[in-house]
PDB file of C-alpha atoms in Angstrom:
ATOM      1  CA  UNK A   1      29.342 102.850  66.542  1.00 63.00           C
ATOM      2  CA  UNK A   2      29.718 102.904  62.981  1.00 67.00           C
ATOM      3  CA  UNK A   3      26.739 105.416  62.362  1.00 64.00           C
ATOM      4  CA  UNK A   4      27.340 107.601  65.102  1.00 68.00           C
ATOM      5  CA  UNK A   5      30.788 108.266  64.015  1.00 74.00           C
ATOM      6  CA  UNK A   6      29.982 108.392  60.024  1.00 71.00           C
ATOM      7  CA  UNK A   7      27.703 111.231  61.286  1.00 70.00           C
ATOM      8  CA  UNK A   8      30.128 113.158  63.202  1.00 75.00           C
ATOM      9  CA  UNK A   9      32.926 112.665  60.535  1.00 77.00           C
ATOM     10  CA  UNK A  10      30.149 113.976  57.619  1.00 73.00           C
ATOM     11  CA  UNK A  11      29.391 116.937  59.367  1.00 79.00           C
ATOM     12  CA  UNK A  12      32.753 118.008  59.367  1.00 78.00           C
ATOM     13  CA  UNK A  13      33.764 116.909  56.142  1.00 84.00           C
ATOM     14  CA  UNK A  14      30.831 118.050  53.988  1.00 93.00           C
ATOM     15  CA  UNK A  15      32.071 120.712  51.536  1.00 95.00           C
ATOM     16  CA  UNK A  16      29.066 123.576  52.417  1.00 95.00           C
ATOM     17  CA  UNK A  17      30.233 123.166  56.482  1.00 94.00           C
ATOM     18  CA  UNK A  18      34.278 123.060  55.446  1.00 95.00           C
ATOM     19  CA  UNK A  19      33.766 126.958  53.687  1.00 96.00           C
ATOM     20  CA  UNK A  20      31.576 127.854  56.433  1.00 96.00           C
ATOM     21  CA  UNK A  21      34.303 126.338  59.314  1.00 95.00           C
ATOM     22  CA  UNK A  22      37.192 127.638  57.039  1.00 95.00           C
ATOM     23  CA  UNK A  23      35.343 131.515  56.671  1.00 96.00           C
ATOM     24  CA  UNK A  24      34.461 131.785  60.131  1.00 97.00           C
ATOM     25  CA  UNK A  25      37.638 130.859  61.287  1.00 96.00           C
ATOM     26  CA  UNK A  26      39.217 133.576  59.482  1.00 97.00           C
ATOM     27  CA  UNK A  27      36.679 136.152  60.291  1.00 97.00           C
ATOM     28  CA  UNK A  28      37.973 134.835  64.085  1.00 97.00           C
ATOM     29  CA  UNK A  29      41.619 135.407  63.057  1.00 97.00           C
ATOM     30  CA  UNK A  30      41.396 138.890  61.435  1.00 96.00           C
ATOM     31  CA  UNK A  31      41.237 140.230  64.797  1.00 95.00           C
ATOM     32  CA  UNK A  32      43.907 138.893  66.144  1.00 95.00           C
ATOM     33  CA  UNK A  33      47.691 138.841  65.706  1.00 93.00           C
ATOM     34  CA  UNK A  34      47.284 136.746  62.727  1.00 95.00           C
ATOM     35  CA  UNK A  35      45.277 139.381  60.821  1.00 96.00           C
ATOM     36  CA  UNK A  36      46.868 138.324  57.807  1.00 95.00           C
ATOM     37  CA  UNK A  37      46.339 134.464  57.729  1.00 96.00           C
ATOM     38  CA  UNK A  38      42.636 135.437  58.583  1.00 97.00           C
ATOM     39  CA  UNK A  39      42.284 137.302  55.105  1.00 97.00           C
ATOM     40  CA  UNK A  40      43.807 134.568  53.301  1.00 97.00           C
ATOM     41  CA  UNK A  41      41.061 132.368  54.654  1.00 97.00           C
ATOM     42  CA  UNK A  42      37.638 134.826  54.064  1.00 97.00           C
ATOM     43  CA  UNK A  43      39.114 135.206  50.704  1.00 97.00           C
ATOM     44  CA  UNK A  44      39.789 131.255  49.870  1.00 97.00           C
ATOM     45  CA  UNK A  45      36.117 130.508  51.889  1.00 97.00           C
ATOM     46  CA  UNK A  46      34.605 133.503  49.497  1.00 97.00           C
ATOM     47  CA  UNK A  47      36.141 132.039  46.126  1.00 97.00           C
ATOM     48  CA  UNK A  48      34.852 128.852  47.125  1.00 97.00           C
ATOM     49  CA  UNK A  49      31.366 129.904  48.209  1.00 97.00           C
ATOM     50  CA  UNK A  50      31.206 131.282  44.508  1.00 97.00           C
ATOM     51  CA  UNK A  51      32.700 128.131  42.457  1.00 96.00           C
ATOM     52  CA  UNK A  52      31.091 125.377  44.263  1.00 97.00           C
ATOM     53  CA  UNK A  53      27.615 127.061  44.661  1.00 97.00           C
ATOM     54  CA  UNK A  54      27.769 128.425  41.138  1.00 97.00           C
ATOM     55  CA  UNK A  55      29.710 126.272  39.387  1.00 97.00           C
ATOM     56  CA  UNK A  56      28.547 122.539  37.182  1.00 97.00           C
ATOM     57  CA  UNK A  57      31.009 121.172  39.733  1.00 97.00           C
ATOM     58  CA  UNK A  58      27.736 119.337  41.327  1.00 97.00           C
ATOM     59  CA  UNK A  59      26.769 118.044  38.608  1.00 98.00           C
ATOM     60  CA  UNK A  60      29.646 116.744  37.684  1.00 97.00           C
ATOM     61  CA  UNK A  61      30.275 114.818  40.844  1.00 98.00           C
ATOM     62  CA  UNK A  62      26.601 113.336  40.990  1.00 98.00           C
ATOM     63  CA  UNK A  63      26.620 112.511  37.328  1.00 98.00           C
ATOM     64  CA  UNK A  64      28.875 109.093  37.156  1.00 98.00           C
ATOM     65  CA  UNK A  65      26.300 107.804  40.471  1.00 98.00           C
ATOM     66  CA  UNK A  66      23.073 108.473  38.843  1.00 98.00           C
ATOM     67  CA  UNK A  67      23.914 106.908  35.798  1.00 97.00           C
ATOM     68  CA  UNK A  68      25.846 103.829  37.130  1.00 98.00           C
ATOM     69  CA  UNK A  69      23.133 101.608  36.755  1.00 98.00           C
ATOM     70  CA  UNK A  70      20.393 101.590  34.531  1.00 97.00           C
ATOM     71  CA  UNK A  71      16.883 100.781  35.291  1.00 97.00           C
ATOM     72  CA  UNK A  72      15.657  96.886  35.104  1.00 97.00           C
ATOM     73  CA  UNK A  73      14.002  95.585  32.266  1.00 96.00           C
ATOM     74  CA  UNK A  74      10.463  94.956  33.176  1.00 95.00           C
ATOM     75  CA  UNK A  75       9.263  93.440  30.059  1.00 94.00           C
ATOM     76  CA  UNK A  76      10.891  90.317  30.432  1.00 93.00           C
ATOM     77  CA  UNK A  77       9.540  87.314  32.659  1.00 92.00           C
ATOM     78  CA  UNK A  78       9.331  86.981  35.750  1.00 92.00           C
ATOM     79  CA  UNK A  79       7.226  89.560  36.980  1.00 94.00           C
ATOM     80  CA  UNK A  80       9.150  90.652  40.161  1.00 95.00           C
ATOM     81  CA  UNK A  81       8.518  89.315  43.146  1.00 94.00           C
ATOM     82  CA  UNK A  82       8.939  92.033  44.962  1.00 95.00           C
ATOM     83  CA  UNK A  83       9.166  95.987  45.208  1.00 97.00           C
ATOM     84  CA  UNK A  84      12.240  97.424  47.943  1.00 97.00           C
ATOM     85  CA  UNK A  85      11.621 100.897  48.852  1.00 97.00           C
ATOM     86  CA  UNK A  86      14.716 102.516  50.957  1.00 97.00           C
ATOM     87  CA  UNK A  87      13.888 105.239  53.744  1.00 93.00           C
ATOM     88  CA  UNK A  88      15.144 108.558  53.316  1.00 91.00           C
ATOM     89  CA  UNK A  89      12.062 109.564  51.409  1.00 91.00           C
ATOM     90  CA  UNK A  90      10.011 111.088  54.757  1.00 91.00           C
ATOM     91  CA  UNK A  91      10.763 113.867  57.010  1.00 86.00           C
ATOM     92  CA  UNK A  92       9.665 112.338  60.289  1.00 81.00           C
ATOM     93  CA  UNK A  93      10.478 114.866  62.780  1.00 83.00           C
ATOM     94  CA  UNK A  94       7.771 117.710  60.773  1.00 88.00           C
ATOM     95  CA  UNK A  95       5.502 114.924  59.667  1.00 84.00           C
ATOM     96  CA  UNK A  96       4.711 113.486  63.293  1.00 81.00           C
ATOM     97  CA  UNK A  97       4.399 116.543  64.457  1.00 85.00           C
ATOM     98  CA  UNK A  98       2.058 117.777  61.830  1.00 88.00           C
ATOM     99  CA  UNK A  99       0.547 114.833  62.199  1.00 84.00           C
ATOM    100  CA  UNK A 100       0.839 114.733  57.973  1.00 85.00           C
ATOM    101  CA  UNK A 101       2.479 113.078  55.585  1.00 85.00           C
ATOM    102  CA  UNK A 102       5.961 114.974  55.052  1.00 88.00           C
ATOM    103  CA  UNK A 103       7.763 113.988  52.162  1.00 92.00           C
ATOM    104  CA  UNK A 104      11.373 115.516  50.862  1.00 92.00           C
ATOM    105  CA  UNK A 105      12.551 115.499  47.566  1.00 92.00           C
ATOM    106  CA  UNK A 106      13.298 112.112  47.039  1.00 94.00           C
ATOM    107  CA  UNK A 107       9.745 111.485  47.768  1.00 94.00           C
ATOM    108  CA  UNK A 108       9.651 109.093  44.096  1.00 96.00           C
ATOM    109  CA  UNK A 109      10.983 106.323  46.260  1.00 97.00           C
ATOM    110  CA  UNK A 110       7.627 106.074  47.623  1.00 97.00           C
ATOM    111  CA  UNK A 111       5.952 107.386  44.774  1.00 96.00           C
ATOM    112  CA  UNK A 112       7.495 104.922  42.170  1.00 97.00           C
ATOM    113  CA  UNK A 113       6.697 102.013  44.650  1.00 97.00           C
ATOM    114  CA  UNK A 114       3.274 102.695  44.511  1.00 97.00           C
ATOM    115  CA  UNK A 115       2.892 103.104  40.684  1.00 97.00           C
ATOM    116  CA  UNK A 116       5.196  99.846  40.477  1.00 98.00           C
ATOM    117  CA  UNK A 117       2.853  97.999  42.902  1.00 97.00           C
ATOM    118  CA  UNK A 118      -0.032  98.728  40.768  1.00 97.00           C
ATOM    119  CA  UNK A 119       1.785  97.855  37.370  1.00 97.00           C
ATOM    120  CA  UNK A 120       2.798  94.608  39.443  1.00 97.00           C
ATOM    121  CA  UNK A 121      -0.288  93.667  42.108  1.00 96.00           C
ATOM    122  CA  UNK A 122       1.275  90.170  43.223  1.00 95.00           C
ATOM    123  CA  UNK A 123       4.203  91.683  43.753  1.00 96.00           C
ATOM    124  CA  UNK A 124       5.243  92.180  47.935  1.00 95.00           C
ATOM    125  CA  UNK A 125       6.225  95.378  48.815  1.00 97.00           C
ATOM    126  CA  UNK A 126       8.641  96.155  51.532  1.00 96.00           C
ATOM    127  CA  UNK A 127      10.137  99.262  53.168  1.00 96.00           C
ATOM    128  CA  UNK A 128      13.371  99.886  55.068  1.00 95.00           C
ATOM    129  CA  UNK A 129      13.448 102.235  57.357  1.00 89.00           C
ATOM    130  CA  UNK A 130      14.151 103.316  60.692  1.00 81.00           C
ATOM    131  CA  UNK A 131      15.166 106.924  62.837  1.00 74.00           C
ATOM    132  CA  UNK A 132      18.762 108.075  61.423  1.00 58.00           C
ATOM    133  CA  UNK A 133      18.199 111.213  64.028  1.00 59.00           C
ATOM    134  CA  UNK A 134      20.515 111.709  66.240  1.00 56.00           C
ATOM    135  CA  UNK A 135      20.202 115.334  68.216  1.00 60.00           C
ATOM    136  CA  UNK A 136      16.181 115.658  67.419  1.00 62.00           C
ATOM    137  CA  UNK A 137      14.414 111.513  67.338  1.00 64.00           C
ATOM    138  CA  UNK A 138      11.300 110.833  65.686  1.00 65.00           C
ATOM    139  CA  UNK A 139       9.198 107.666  65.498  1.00 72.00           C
ATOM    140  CA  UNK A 140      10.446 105.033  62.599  1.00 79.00           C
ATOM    141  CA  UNK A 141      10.782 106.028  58.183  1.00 88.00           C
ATOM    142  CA  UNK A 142       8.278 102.525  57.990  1.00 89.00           C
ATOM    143  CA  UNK A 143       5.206 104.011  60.314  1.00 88.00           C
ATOM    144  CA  UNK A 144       4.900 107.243  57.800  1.00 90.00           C
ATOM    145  CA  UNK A 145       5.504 104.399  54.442  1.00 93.00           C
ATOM    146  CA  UNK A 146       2.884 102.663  55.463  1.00 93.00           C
ATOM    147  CA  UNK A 147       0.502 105.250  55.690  1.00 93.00           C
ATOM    148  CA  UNK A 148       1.463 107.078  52.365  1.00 94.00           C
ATOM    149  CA  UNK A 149       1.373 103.627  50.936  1.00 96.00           C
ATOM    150  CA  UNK A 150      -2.141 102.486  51.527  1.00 95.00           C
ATOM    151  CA  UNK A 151      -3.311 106.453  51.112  1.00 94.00           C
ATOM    152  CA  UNK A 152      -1.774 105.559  47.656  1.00 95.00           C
ATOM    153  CA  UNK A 153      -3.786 102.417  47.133  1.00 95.00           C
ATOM    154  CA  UNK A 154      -1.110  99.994  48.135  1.00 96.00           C
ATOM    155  CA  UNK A 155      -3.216  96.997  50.121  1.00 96.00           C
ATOM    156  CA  UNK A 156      -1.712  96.854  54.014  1.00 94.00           C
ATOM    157  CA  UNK A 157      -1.752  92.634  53.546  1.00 94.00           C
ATOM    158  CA  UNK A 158       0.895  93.829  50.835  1.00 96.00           C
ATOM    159  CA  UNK A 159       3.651  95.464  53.280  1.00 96.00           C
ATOM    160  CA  UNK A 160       6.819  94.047  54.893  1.00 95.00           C
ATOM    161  CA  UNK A 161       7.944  96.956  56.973  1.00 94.00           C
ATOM    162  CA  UNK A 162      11.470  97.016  58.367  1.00 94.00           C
ATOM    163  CA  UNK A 163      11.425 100.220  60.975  1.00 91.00           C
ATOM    164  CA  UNK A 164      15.335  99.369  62.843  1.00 91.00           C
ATOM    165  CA  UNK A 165      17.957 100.361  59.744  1.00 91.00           C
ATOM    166  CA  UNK A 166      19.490 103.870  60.188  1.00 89.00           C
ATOM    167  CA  UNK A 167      21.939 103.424  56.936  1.00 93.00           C
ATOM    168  CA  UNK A 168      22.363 101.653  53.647  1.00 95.00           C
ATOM    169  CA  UNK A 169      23.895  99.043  55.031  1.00 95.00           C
ATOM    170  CA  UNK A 170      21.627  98.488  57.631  1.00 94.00           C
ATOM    171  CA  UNK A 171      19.019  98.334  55.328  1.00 95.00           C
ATOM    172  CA  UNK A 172      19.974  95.487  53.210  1.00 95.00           C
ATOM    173  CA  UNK A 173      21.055  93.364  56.814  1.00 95.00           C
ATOM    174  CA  UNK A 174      18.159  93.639  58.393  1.00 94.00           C
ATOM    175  CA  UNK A 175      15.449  93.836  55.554  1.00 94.00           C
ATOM    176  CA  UNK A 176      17.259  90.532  54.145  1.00 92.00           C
ATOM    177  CA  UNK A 177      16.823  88.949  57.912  1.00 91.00           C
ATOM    178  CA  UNK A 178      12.980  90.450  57.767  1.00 90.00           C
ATOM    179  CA  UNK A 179      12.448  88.948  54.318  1.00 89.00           C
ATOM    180  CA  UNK A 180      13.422  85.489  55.305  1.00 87.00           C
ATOM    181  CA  UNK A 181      11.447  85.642  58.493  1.00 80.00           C
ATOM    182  CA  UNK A 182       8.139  86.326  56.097  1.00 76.00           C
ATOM    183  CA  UNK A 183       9.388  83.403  54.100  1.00 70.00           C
ATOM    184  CA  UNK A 184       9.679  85.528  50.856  1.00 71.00           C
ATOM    185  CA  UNK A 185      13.172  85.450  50.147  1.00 69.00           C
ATOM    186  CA  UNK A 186      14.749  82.916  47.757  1.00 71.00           C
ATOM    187  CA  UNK A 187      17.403  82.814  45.095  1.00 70.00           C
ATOM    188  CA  UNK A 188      15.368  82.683  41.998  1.00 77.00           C
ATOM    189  CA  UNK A 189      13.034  85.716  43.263  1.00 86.00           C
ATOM    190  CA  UNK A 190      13.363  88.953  41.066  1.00 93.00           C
ATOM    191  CA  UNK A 191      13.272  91.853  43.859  1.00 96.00           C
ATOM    192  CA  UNK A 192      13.456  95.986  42.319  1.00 97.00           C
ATOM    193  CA  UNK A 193      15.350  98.071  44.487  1.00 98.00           C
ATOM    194  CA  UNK A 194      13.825 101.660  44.564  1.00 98.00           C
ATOM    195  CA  UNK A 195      15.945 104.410  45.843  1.00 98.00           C
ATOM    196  CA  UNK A 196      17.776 107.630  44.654  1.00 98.00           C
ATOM    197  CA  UNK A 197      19.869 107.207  41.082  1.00 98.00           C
ATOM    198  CA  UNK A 198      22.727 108.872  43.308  1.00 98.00           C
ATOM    199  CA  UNK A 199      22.437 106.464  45.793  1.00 98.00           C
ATOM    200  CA  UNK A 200      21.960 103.394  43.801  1.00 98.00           C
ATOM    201  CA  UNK A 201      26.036 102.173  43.485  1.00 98.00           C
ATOM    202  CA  UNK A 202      26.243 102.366  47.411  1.00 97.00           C
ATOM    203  CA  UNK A 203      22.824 100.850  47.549  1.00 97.00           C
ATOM    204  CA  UNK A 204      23.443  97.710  45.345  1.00 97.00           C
ATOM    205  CA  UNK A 205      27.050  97.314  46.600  1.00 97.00           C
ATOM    206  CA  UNK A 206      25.671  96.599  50.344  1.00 97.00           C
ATOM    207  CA  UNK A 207      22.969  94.468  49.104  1.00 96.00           C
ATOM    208  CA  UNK A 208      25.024  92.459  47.278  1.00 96.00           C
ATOM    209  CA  UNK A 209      27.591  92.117  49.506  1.00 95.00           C
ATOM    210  CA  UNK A 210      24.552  91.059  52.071  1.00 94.00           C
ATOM    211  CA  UNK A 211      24.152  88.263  50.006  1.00 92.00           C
ATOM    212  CA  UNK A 212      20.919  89.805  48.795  1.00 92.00           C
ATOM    213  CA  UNK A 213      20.756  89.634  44.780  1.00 92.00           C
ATOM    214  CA  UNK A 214      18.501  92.685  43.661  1.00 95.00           C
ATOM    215  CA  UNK A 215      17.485  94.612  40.849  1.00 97.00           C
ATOM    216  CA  UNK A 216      18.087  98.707  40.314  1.00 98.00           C
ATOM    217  CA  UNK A 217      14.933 100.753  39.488  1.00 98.00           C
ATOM    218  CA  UNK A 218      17.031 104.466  39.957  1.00 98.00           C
ATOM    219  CA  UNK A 219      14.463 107.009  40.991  1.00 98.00           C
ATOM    220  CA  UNK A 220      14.695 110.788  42.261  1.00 97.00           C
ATOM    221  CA  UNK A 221      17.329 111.859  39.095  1.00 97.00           C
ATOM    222  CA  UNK A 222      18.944 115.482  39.954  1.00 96.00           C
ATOM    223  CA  UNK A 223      19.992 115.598  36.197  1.00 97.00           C
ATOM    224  CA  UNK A 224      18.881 116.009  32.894  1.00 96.00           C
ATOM    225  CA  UNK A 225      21.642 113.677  31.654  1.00 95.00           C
ATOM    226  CA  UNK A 226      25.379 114.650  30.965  1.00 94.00           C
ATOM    227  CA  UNK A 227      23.627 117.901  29.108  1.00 95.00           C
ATOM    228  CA  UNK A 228      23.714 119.238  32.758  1.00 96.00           C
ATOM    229  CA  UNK A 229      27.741 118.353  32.563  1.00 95.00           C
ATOM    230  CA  UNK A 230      28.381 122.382  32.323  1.00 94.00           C
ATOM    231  CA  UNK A 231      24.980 123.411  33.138  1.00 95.00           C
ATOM    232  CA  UNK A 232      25.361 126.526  36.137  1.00 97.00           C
ATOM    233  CA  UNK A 233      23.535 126.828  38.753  1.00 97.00           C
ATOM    234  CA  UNK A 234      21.478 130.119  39.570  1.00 94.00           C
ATOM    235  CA  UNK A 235      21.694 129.959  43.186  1.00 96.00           C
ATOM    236  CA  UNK A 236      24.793 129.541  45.411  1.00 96.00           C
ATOM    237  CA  UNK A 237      22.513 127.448  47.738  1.00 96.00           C
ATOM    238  CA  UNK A 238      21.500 124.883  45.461  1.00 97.00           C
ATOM    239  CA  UNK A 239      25.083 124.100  43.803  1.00 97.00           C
ATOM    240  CA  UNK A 240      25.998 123.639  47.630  1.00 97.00           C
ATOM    241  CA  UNK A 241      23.338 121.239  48.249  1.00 96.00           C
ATOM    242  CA  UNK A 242      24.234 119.143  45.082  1.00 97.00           C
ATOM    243  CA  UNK A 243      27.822 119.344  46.052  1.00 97.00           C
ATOM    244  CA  UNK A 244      27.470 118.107  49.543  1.00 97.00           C
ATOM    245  CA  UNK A 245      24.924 115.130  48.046  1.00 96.00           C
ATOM    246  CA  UNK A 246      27.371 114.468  45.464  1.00 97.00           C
ATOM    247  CA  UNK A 247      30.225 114.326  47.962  1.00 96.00           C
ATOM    248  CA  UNK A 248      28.367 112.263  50.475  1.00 95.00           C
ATOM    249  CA  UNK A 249      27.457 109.410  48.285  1.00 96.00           C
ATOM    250  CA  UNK A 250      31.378 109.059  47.127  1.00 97.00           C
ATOM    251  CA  UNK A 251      32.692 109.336  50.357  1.00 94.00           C
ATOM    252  CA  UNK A 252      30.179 106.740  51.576  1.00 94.00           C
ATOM    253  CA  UNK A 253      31.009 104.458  48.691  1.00 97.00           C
ATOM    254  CA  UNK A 254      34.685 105.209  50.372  1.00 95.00           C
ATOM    255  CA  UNK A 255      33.751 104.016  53.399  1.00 93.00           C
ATOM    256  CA  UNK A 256      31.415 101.306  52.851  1.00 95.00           C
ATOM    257  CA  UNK A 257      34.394  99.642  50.745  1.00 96.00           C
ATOM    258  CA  UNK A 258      37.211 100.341  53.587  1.00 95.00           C
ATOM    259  CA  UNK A 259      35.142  98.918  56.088  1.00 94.00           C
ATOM    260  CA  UNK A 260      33.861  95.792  53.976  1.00 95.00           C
ATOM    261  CA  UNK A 261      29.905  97.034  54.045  1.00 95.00           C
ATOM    262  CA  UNK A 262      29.954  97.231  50.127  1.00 92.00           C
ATOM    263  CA  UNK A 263      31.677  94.598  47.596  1.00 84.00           C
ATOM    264  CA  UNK A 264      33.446  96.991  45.323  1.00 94.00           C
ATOM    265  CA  UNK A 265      34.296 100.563  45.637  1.00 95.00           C
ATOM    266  CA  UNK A 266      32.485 101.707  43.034  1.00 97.00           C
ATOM    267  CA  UNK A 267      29.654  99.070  42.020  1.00 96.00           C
ATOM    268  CA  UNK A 268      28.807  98.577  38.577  1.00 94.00           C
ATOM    269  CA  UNK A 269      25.840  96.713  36.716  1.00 93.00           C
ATOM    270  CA  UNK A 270      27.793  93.988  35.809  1.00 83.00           C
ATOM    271  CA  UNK A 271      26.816  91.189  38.931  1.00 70.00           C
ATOM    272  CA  UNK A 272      30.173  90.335  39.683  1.00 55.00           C
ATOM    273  CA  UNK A 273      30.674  93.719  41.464  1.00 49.00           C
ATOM    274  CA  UNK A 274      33.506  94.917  39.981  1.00 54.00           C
ATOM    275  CA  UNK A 275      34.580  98.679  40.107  1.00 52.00           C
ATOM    276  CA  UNK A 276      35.304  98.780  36.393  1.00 43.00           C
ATOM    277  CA  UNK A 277      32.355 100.070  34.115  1.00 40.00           C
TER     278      UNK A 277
END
């Protein structure tokens, strides 16, 4: 129930669909009796078309997630024990279709993992993944992994596929109960966590609050660094798109703390949890 209704709620409450709602519904108004509210409302969607698709606003949002948590130290012993690559990396419904691997642009989940599996070949390396569609399904994130994977040199033997988590917090429940059915998960094991930089506080928060101690390896950066703190954006569509990422990823963080599926509101490195940096 959870998923089904975070998806209905996001669609509605992501900023690019709230201008489009809010500027249609005016356009709607301006012919009727209430001519003047509908002005008001094309005017305030317009003015916000311009500053959030134009504006560093996106940048600004996305900026305090992707550098939350700094990437593990690999230099010091032990070699992990395993690699965690999170779905979200694969566009299933084109791919199968195409009958091709399909990747979107957070395709350096799967990317890193393979480089990381090579720098580390004892290492296991497991992917969580399942269909998040709702309107349009597609077979599992973990059939299309595995394939990129082993095109990538990655040996099958190597793989722990999880292909039933549709969210973050799915993903560190049931990849934990996957893990411990393969016998590979214990307390003193060093497991990376690959995913987006943006999405590593929400990612780390439910895996720790999973009981499921792992280590960031932030991948997929949309910034430069806090250089890009007043940096514009050249095209209204893209500031959009980093807004509504941005916005996602805090209101998940939100979420995930209101409803208990995260251990602090805003996760930090240190591995008590805490919100503060």
């Amino acid at each position: 129930m959870f998923f089904y209704l975070a998806k209905a709620v996001w669609f509605v409450l992501q900023p690019s669909t709230l201008i489009a709602l809010l500027s249609g519904y005016g356009a709607i108004l301006i012919w009727t009796g209430w001519a003047r509210w509908g002005r008001r409302f094309v005017s305030i969607g317009a003015i916000l078309l311009l500053v959030v698709g134009l504006s560093p606003l996106g940048n600004a949002l996305i900026l305090p997630l992707e550098d939350r948590f700094p990437r593990a130290d690999l230099d010091r012993p032990p070699a992990p024990a395993g690699l965690i690559i999170l779905g979200g990396a694969e566009n299933r419904l084109v791919g199968g279709a195409r009958k091709a691997p399909t990747l979107n642009e957070a395709g350096e989940r799967l990317l890193e993992g393979a480089i990381l599996a090579q720098r580390f070949p004892d290492a296991k390396v497991a992917f969580s993944g399942g269909d998040a569609g709702i309107l349009y399904k597609s077979d599992s994130e973990a059939q299309g992994a595995a394939d990129i994977l082993t095109r990538l040199g990655v040996s099958r033997d190597r793989l722990i596929l999880e292909a039933n988590a549709r969210d973050t917090y799915e993903n560190a429940i049931y990849l934990k109960k996957e893990l411990e059915g393969e016998g590979t998960f214990g307390p003193e094991a060093r497991w990376l966590l690959i995913t987006s930089a943006y999405h590593m506080p929400r990612s780390i928060g439910a895996f720790r609050q999973a009981g499921f101690d792992v280590e960031p390896w932030p991948v997929d950066y949309r910034t430069r660094g806090w250089q890009d703190f007043s940096k514009l954006f050249d095209k209204v569509s893209e500031g959009l798109r980093r807004v509504d990422t941005a916005t996602r990823e805090w209101v998940g963080l939100l979420a995930y703390w209101l409803t208990g599926r995260t251990n602090a509101l805003f996760p930090s490195p240190d591995r008590t949890g805490g919100s503060q940096g």
